Amino acid sequence: AQSVTQLDSHVSVSEGTPVLLRCNYSSSYSPSLFWYVQHPNKGLQLLLKYTSAATLVKGINGFEAEFKKSETSFHLTKPSAHMSDAAEYFCVVSDLNAGNNRKLIWGLGTSLAVNP
Amino acid sequence: NAGVMQNPRHLVRRRGQEARLRCSPVKGHSHVYWYRQLPEEGLKFMVYLQKENIIDESGMPKERFSAEFPKEGPSILRIQQVVRGDSAAYFCASSVGAGGQETQYFGPGTRLLVL
């Protein structure tokens, strides 16, 4: 079975400092991994995804994530936080169950606060 | 180029009433997924449908919940005899195909409140 663990439920950074949101996964297959962002009372937006190509994945708004198979990690980073980055971030792994039907397995989320 | 549309955005029901949530996928997408997000939690998969077929309903509660994706029209998630525990945000997503690398595009969600 596949699962996702987001290691921090809350992260607080100062504007202009680096962001690190940690995610570990377990998977019996070659996983596809995603990071989604959810702003308050808004829908979900895809930040980036890993699908077995380059291990360093660049996404929107300056975010990137590195797939490390040996560590089963897919941490999200950004060099310099902006106030508008304050949101809930979800690490997600795809589940290729029998029949190649795909559903997403979601972490519990990390709430990012950005202080002026 | 419209994305996934969900309506209503907010829905208030009293216990015992029925809730109908609608989802129109991205044009050209034939795969639809429904997820439920309880307060302060991540999303939980409920059901995966293709046109006129339920492919995977392993996340659906056994009673009161049903979903359909007819040949014409939006996908519907139906909750009969709602209870307070059904209060949550319900998100719909769609994709072009069902391969392991397909991106799912999400709608804005329907926030259901059961009084």
PDB file of C-alpha atoms in Angstrom, chain B residues 34 45-47 56-63 65-67 77-78:
ATOM      1  CA  TRP B  34     -14.411  12.738  -6.087  1.00  0.00           C
ATOM      2  CA  PHE B  45     -10.408   9.485  -2.279  1.00  0.00           C
ATOM      3  CA  MET B  46     -14.050   8.524  -2.641  1.00  0.00           C
ATOM      4  CA  VAL B  47     -14.789   7.360  -6.172  1.00  0.00           C
ATOM      5  CA  ASP B  56     -13.315   2.417  -8.337  1.00  0.00           C
ATOM      6  CA  GLU B  57     -15.617   3.220  -5.432  1.00  0.00           C
ATOM      7  CA  SER B  58     -13.392   1.859  -2.702  1.00  0.00           C
ATOM      8  CA  GLY B  59     -13.519   5.140  -0.786  1.00  0.00           C
ATOM      9  CA  MET B  60     -17.276   5.578  -0.806  1.00  0.00           C
ATOM     10  CA  PRO B  61     -19.248   4.910   2.384  1.00  0.00           C
ATOM     11  CA  LYS B  62     -21.372   1.820   1.873  1.00  0.00           C
ATOM     12  CA  GLU B  63     -24.648   3.573   2.580  1.00  0.00           C
ATOM     13  CA  PHE B  65     -23.570   7.873  -0.886  1.00  0.00           C
ATOM     14  CA  SER B  66     -23.763   7.363  -4.621  1.00  0.00           C
ATOM     15  CA  ALA B  67     -22.102   8.838  -7.689  1.00  0.00           C
ATOM     16  CA  LEU B  77     -22.322  12.989  -6.023  1.00  0.00           C
ATOM     17  CA  ARG B  78     -25.468  12.286  -4.060  1.00  0.00           C
TER      18      ARG B  78
END
